[in-house]
Coordinates of C-alpha atoms and ligand atoms in Angstrom, one line a residue:
M1 CA 61.4 21.6 5.3
L2 CA 59.1 20.3 2.5
R3 CA 55.9 18.6 3.6
L4 CA 54.2 15.6 2.0
P5 CA 50.9 16.5 0.6
A6 CA 47.9 14.6 2.0
F7 CA 47.0 11.3 0.4
A8 CA 45.1 8.1 1.2
L9 CA 47.1 4.9 1.7
R10 CA 46.0 1.4 0.5
Q11 CA 48.0 -1.7 1.4
P12 CA 47.0 -4.8 -0.7
S13 CA 48.5 -8.1 0.2
S14 CA 48.9 -9.8 -3.2
V15 CA 49.8 -8.7 -6.7
A16 CA 46.3 -9.6 -7.9
E17 CA 44.7 -7.4 -5.2
A18 CA 47.1 -4.5 -6.1
V19 CA 46.2 -4.8 -9.8
A20 CA 42.5 -4.9 -9.0
L21 CA 42.8 -1.9 -6.7
L22 CA 44.8 0.1 -9.3
A23 CA 42.2 -0.6 -11.9
D24 CA 39.5 0.5 -9.6
L25 CA 41.3 3.7 -8.5
G26 CA 42.3 4.8 -11.9
P27 CA 45.1 7.3 -12.8
G28 CA 44.8 9.2 -9.5
A29 CA 46.7 6.4 -7.7
K30 CA 50.4 5.7 -7.6
V31 CA 52.4 2.6 -6.6
L32 CA 54.8 2.9 -3.6
A33 CA 57.7 0.5 -3.1
G34 CA 60.5 1.8 -1.0
G35 CA 59.3 5.4 -1.5
T36 CA 62.9 6.8 -1.9
D37 CA 62.0 8.4 -5.3
L38 CA 58.2 8.7 -5.1
L39 CA 58.1 10.5 -1.7
P40 CA 60.6 13.2 -2.6
N41 CA 58.8 13.7 -5.9
M42 CA 55.5 14.1 -4.0
K43 CA 57.2 16.7 -1.7
H44 CA 58.3 18.6 -4.8
E45 CA 54.8 18.3 -6.2
L46 CA 56.1 16.6 -9.3
V47 CA 53.5 13.9 -8.7
T48 CA 50.3 14.5 -6.6
P49 CA 48.5 11.2 -6.2
E50 CA 45.2 11.1 -4.2
V51 CA 45.8 7.5 -3.3
V52 CA 49.1 5.7 -2.8
V53 CA 49.1 1.9 -3.1
S54 CA 51.9 0.5 -1.0
L55 CA 53.3 -2.9 -2.1
A56 CA 55.0 -3.4 1.3
R57 CA 52.7 -6.3 2.3
V58 CA 53.0 -8.1 -1.0
G59 CA 55.4 -10.9 0.1
E60 CA 55.4 -12.6 -3.3
L61 CA 57.3 -9.6 -4.7
R62 CA 60.3 -10.2 -2.5
G63 CA 63.4 -12.4 -2.8
I64 CA 66.0 -13.8 -5.2
H65 CA 65.9 -17.3 -6.6
R66 CA 67.4 -19.3 -9.4
E67 CA 65.0 -21.1 -11.7
A68 CA 65.6 -24.6 -13.2
D69 CA 66.9 -23.2 -16.5
G70 CA 69.4 -21.0 -14.7
T71 CA 67.4 -17.8 -14.9
L72 CA 67.9 -15.5 -11.9
A73 CA 64.5 -14.2 -10.8
L74 CA 64.6 -11.1 -8.6
G75 CA 61.3 -9.9 -7.0
A76 CA 60.6 -6.3 -7.7
L77 CA 60.4 -5.5 -4.0
T78 CA 63.8 -7.0 -3.2
S79 CA 65.9 -4.3 -1.6
L80 CA 69.0 -2.9 -3.4
A81 CA 71.0 -3.9 -0.3
E82 CA 69.9 -7.5 -0.7
V83 CA 70.8 -7.5 -4.4
A84 CA 74.2 -6.0 -3.6
A85 CA 74.9 -8.5 -0.9
S86 CA 73.7 -11.6 -2.7
D87 CA 76.4 -14.2 -3.6
E88 CA 74.1 -15.6 -6.3
V89 CA 73.8 -12.2 -8.0
A90 CA 77.6 -11.5 -7.6
R91 CA 78.3 -14.9 -9.3
H92 CA 75.7 -14.7 -12.0
A93 CA 75.6 -11.0 -12.7
P94 CA 78.5 -9.1 -11.1
A95 CA 77.7 -5.8 -12.8
L96 CA 74.2 -5.8 -11.3
A97 CA 75.5 -6.5 -7.8
Q98 CA 78.1 -3.8 -8.1
A99 CA 75.6 -1.2 -9.5
A100 CA 73.1 -2.0 -6.7
G101 CA 75.9 -1.5 -4.2
L102 CA 76.6 2.0 -5.5
V103 CA 73.1 3.4 -5.4
A104 CA 72.7 6.3 -3.1
S105 CA 73.7 5.4 0.5
P106 CA 73.3 2.4 2.9
Q107 CA 69.9 3.7 4.3
L108 CA 68.5 4.3 0.8
R109 CA 69.7 0.9 -0.4
R110 CA 67.8 -0.7 2.5
M111 CA 64.6 1.1 1.7
G112 CA 65.0 1.3 -2.1
T113 CA 63.9 -1.7 -4.2
L114 CA 65.2 -3.1 -7.4
G115 CA 61.8 -2.6 -9.1
G116 CA 61.7 1.1 -7.9
N117 CA 65.2 1.5 -9.4
V118 CA 64.2 0.1 -12.7
L119 CA 61.2 2.4 -12.8
L120 CA 63.1 5.4 -11.4
D121 CA 61.8 8.5 -13.2
T122 CA 64.2 10.3 -15.5
R123 CA 66.0 13.2 -13.7
C124 CA 66.9 16.8 -14.7
R125 CA 68.5 19.7 -12.8
Y126 CA 65.6 21.9 -13.9
Y127 CA 62.9 19.4 -12.8
N128 CA 63.9 17.7 -9.6
R129 CA 63.3 20.8 -7.6
S130 CA 60.6 22.3 -5.3
F131 CA 57.4 23.7 -6.7
F132 CA 58.7 27.2 -5.7
W133 CA 62.0 26.8 -7.6
R134 CA 60.3 25.5 -10.7
S135 CA 57.6 28.2 -10.7
A136 CA 60.3 30.9 -10.6
L137 CA 61.7 29.4 -13.8
G138 CA 58.3 29.2 -15.5
F139 CA 58.2 25.3 -15.1
C140 CA 59.3 23.2 -18.1
L141 CA 58.0 20.9 -20.8
K142 CA 58.0 17.8 -18.6
K143 CA 55.5 19.4 -16.2
D144 CA 53.3 22.5 -16.2
G145 CA 55.4 24.4 -18.8
T146 CA 56.2 24.6 -22.5
E147 CA 59.9 25.2 -22.7
C148 CA 62.9 22.8 -22.3
H149 CA 65.7 24.6 -20.5
V150 CA 68.3 22.0 -21.5
V151 CA 67.6 21.9 -25.3
P152 CA 65.7 25.2 -26.1
G153 CA 63.1 24.6 -28.7
A154 CA 63.0 20.8 -28.0
S155 CA 59.6 19.1 -28.5
R156 CA 60.6 16.2 -26.2
C157 CA 62.0 16.0 -22.7
V158 CA 65.6 14.8 -22.5
A159 CA 65.8 14.3 -18.8
A160 CA 68.4 11.6 -18.0
A161 CA 67.8 7.9 -17.3
S162 CA 69.7 7.8 -13.9
A163 CA 69.1 4.4 -12.4
D164 CA 72.4 2.6 -11.7
T165 CA 71.0 -1.0 -12.0
V166 CA 69.4 -0.4 -15.5
P167 CA 72.6 -0.3 -17.6
A168 CA 73.8 -3.5 -15.9
L169 CA 70.4 -5.1 -16.5
V170 CA 70.5 -4.1 -20.2
S171 CA 73.9 -5.6 -20.6
L172 CA 72.5 -8.8 -19.0
D173 CA 69.5 -8.9 -21.4
A174 CA 67.1 -8.8 -18.5
V175 CA 63.4 -9.3 -19.0
L176 CA 60.7 -7.6 -16.9
E177 CA 57.6 -9.5 -15.7
I178 CA 54.7 -7.1 -15.5
E179 CA 51.1 -7.7 -14.4
G180 CA 48.1 -5.5 -15.3
A181 CA 44.4 -5.9 -15.6
A182 CA 45.0 -7.7 -19.0
G183 CA 47.2 -10.3 -17.4
R184 CA 51.0 -10.9 -17.2
R185 CA 53.5 -9.9 -19.9
R186 CA 57.2 -10.2 -20.3
V187 CA 59.2 -7.3 -21.8
P188 CA 62.9 -7.1 -22.6
I189 CA 64.2 -4.3 -20.3
E190 CA 65.5 -2.3 -23.3
E191 CA 62.0 -1.9 -24.6
L192 CA 60.9 -0.1 -21.5
F193 CA 62.9 3.1 -22.3
G194 CA 61.9 5.5 -25.0
S195 CA 63.4 8.8 -26.1
D196 CA 60.9 11.0 -24.2
G197 CA 62.0 11.6 -20.6
A198 CA 58.4 12.6 -19.7
A199 CA 56.8 9.3 -20.8
S200 CA 55.6 6.7 -18.3
R201 CA 57.3 3.3 -18.5
L202 CA 54.4 1.1 -17.5
A203 CA 50.8 1.2 -18.7
P204 CA 48.4 2.7 -16.2
G205 CA 47.6 0.2 -13.4
E206 CA 50.5 -2.2 -14.1
V207 CA 52.7 -3.6 -11.4
L208 CA 56.3 -4.7 -12.0
V209 CA 56.5 -8.2 -10.5
S210 CA 60.1 -9.4 -11.1
V211 CA 63.3 -8.8 -13.0
R212 CA 64.6 -11.9 -14.8
V213 CA 68.2 -12.3 -15.7
P214 CA 68.8 -15.1 -18.2
P215 CA 71.6 -17.6 -17.5
T216 CA 75.1 -16.3 -18.0
P217 CA 77.9 -18.6 -19.3
P218 CA 80.6 -19.9 -16.9
G219 CA 83.1 -17.4 -18.3
H220 CA 80.8 -14.4 -17.7
R221 CA 82.4 -11.3 -16.2
G222 CA 80.9 -7.9 -15.7
A223 CA 81.6 -4.6 -13.9
Y224 CA 80.0 -1.3 -13.2
G225 CA 81.7 2.1 -13.2
K226 CA 80.1 5.2 -11.7
L227 CA 81.2 8.8 -11.9
R228 CA 79.7 11.1 -9.3
E229 CA 80.7 14.0 -7.2
R230 CA 80.6 12.4 -3.8
G231 CA 81.3 8.9 -2.7
S232 CA 77.8 8.5 -1.5
I233 CA 74.2 9.8 -2.1
D234 CA 74.8 11.2 -5.5
F235 CA 73.1 9.9 -8.7
P236 CA 75.4 9.0 -11.6
L237 CA 76.9 11.7 -13.7
I238 CA 77.9 8.8 -15.9
G239 CA 77.2 5.1 -15.4
V240 CA 79.0 2.4 -17.3
A241 CA 78.0 -1.3 -17.3
V242 CA 80.3 -3.7 -19.1
R243 CA 80.0 -7.4 -20.0
L244 CA 82.6 -9.8 -21.1
D245 CA 81.7 -13.5 -21.8
L246 CA 84.9 -15.6 -22.1
D247 CA 85.1 -18.9 -23.8
A248 CA 86.9 -22.0 -22.4
G249 CA 90.2 -20.6 -23.7
G250 CA 89.7 -17.3 -21.9
R251 CA 89.0 -15.3 -25.1
V252 CA 86.1 -12.8 -25.3
E253 CA 83.1 -14.3 -27.0
R254 CA 80.8 -11.4 -26.3
G255 CA 81.5 -7.9 -25.2
D256 CA 78.9 -5.4 -24.3
L257 CA 78.9 -1.8 -23.1
V258 CA 75.9 0.3 -21.9
V259 CA 76.2 3.9 -20.7
T260 CA 73.6 5.8 -18.7
A261 CA 72.9 9.4 -17.5
L262 CA 73.1 10.8 -21.0
A263 CA 69.4 11.2 -22.1
A264 CA 66.1 9.5 -21.5
R265 CA 67.3 6.0 -22.2
P266 CA 70.6 4.1 -21.6
K267 CA 72.9 3.8 -24.6
R268 CA 74.3 0.5 -25.9
V269 CA 77.7 1.2 -27.6
A270 CA 77.9 -0.9 -30.7
R271 CA 81.7 -1.1 -30.9
A272 CA 82.0 -3.5 -28.0
A273 CA 82.1 -6.3 -30.6
A274 CA 85.7 -5.2 -31.2
L275 CA 86.7 -7.1 -28.1
V276 CA 85.6 -10.5 -29.5
G277 CA 88.5 -12.9 -29.8
T278 CA 90.9 -11.0 -27.5
R279 CA 92.1 -12.3 -24.1
P280 CA 91.9 -9.9 -21.1
G281 CA 95.3 -8.7 -20.1
S282 CA 96.8 -9.1 -23.6
P283 CA 98.0 -6.2 -25.8
E284 CA 95.1 -7.0 -28.2
F285 CA 92.6 -6.6 -25.4
H286 CA 94.1 -3.2 -24.4
D287 CA 93.9 -2.1 -28.1
A288 CA 90.3 -3.3 -28.4
V289 CA 89.3 -1.5 -25.2
R290 CA 90.9 1.7 -26.5
D291 CA 88.9 1.4 -29.7
V292 CA 85.6 0.8 -27.8
A293 CA 86.4 3.7 -25.4
G294 CA 86.9 5.9 -28.5
A295 CA 83.7 4.8 -30.0
A296 CA 81.9 5.5 -26.7
H297 CA 83.3 9.0 -26.7
R298 CA 82.0 9.6 -30.2
Q299 CA 78.6 8.0 -29.6
C300 CA 77.8 9.4 -26.2
S301 CA 76.8 13.0 -26.1
T302 CA 76.3 14.6 -22.7
L303 CA 73.7 17.3 -21.9
A304 CA 73.2 19.9 -19.2
N305 CA 70.3 17.8 -17.9
V306 CA 72.1 16.5 -14.8
P307 CA 74.7 18.3 -12.6
G308 CA 78.3 18.4 -13.7
D309 CA 79.9 20.1 -16.6
P310 CA 78.7 18.2 -19.7
V311 CA 82.1 18.7 -21.5
W312 CA 83.9 17.2 -18.5
R313 CA 81.4 14.4 -18.2
R314 CA 81.8 13.5 -21.9
E315 CA 85.6 13.4 -21.5
M316 CA 85.1 11.0 -18.5
V317 CA 83.2 8.5 -20.7
P318 CA 86.2 6.8 -22.3
V319 CA 88.1 7.0 -19.0
Y320 CA 85.4 5.1 -17.2
V321 CA 84.8 2.7 -20.1
T322 CA 88.5 1.8 -20.1
R323 CA 88.8 1.3 -16.4
T324 CA 85.6 -0.6 -16.1
F325 CA 86.5 -3.0 -19.0
H326 CA 89.9 -3.7 -17.4
A327 CA 88.3 -4.3 -14.0
A328 CA 85.8 -6.8 -15.6
G329 CA 88.7 -8.5 -17.4
D330 CA 90.5 -8.9 -14.1
G331 CA 87.3 -10.2 -12.4
G332 CA 87.1 -7.0 -10.3
G333 CA 85.2 -3.8 -10.0
P334 CA 83.3 -1.6 -9.3
I335 CA 85.1 1.5 -10.6
H336 CA 84.2 4.4 -8.4
H337 CA 86.4 7.3 -7.6
V338 CA 85.7 10.1 -5.2
Ligands
FAD401 C1 69.3 11.3 -1.8 C2 69.0 10.3 -2.9 C3 70.0 9.7 -3.6 C4 69.8 8.8 -4.6 N1 70.8 8.3 -5.3 C5 70.5 7.3 -6.3 C6 71.6 6.8 -7.0 O1 72.8 7.1 -6.8 N2 71.3 5.9 -8.0 C7 70.0 5.5 -8.3 O2 69.9 4.7 -9.2 N3 69.0 6.0 -7.5 C8 69.2 6.9 -6.5 N4 68.2 7.4 -5.8 C9 66.8 7.0 -6.1 C10 66.2 5.9 -5.4 O3 66.7 5.8 -4.0 C11 66.5 4.5 -6.0 O4 66.3 4.6 -7.4 C12 65.6 3.4 -5.5 O5 65.9 2.2 -6.1 C13 64.1 3.6 -5.8 O6 63.4 2.5 -5.4 P1 62.1 2.7 -4.4 O7 61.7 1.3 -4.1 O8 62.4 3.6 -3.3 O9 61.1 3.3 -5.4 P2 59.8 4.2 -5.2 O10 60.2 5.6 -4.8 O11 58.9 3.5 -4.2 O12 59.2 4.1 -6.6 C14 59.8 4.7 -7.7 C15 58.8 4.7 -8.9 O13 58.6 3.4 -9.3 C16 57.2 3.0 -9.2 N5 57.2 1.6 -8.7 C17 58.1 1.1 -7.8 N6 57.9 -0.2 -7.7 C18 56.9 -0.5 -8.5 C19 56.4 -1.8 -8.9 N7 56.8 -3.0 -8.4 N8 55.4 -1.8 -9.8 C20 55.0 -0.6 -10.4 N9 55.5 0.6 -10.1 C21 56.5 0.6 -9.2 C22 56.6 4.0 -8.2 O14 55.3 4.3 -8.5 C23 57.5 5.3 -8.6 O15 57.0 5.9 -9.7 C24 68.4 8.3 -4.8 C25 67.4 8.8 -4.0 C26 67.7 9.8 -3.0 C27 66.5 10.3 -2.2
SF4_402 S1 65.0 18.0 -20.1 FE1 63.9 19.9 -20.5 S2 61.7 19.3 -20.4 FE2 62.9 17.6 -19.5 S3 62.9 18.0 -17.3 FE3 64.7 19.0 -18.1 S4 64.1 21.1 -18.6 FE4 62.3 19.9 -18.4

């Protein structure tokens, strides 16, 4: 049984109060949302904050609403269970609803928040371990060591982006609203992720306020595919978010494909444009999906950073891309085999 190290708990009741508190406390403080990632990481002594600032009492961070221009605004503290169950999200952004519904297990989706999922730390089979386990290996580049055990000689950590909702949000062009001591800013979600798995996503003292999904057209379809070992609990071995925007005649106007659990950031596969002009269910659509799946296989390299044989995981990329595109074309999904 791993114990939580001692820490002081602060519970602000507004975003402004949380930001002021974080500025006051400095880098020794850490934000807590649902705690389903932070608390295990504290038990593993991967992060050791002296003070934890819980957002649980900040009511303005909860809830889902549609704005006048059609943007769907999701408060950072909205639970994944609520995102998965929302009719509004299922209509506006089906890939997001499906991805949220496949995170972890029912209990973790009730505690875990959308904001915490977006800010989920990158994961690695050599890092998400107890202090004792990591010390036996001599630690690693991401914390306390100098070597990367995945890519020997690497100068940067290649731990994997592993949040299920992020590829869906990238395909939806989501924008993050963030507040810090310098005020509020909006950042396209893609800009949050760099190539270093050890880098922080937010500037010190910032709070993620909401996730904003721009309006999707009436013919929007999307789906999420997740490869994992068990039907529950496990993080993605591969996560595939697809987007199809159909015109009034039912032909693809925009196709998009984002794959995660490869390296520190999700990967957008450029060849999804091959789908434009095809009609789901037609032979042309089948051919275009096959082309895109082939491009994904070439462009997505898998590493031994997460569990599962990397060669097998790479072979599963085109399989999941194909099935997830066909599911989206049929207005279905998610794709999730156990
Ligand atoms: C057994 C197990 C299985 C899991 N399986 C999956 C899975 O399949 N897929 C998946 O995606 N995740 C999985 N998770 C991880 C986790 O449950 C989810 O990612 C969840 O969404 C994290 O949200 P949280 O609110 O609990 O985040 P927390 O743990 O509270 O926070 C996560 C990080 O984000 C920061 N943070 C959170 N909210 C804010 C905010 N508003 N502003 C600033 N910083 C913030 C925290 O400081 C922390 O660094 C699993 C976890 C466990 C324990
Ligand atoms: S990818 Fe390398 S540096 Fe990063 S956590 Fe894994 S072993 Fe450590």
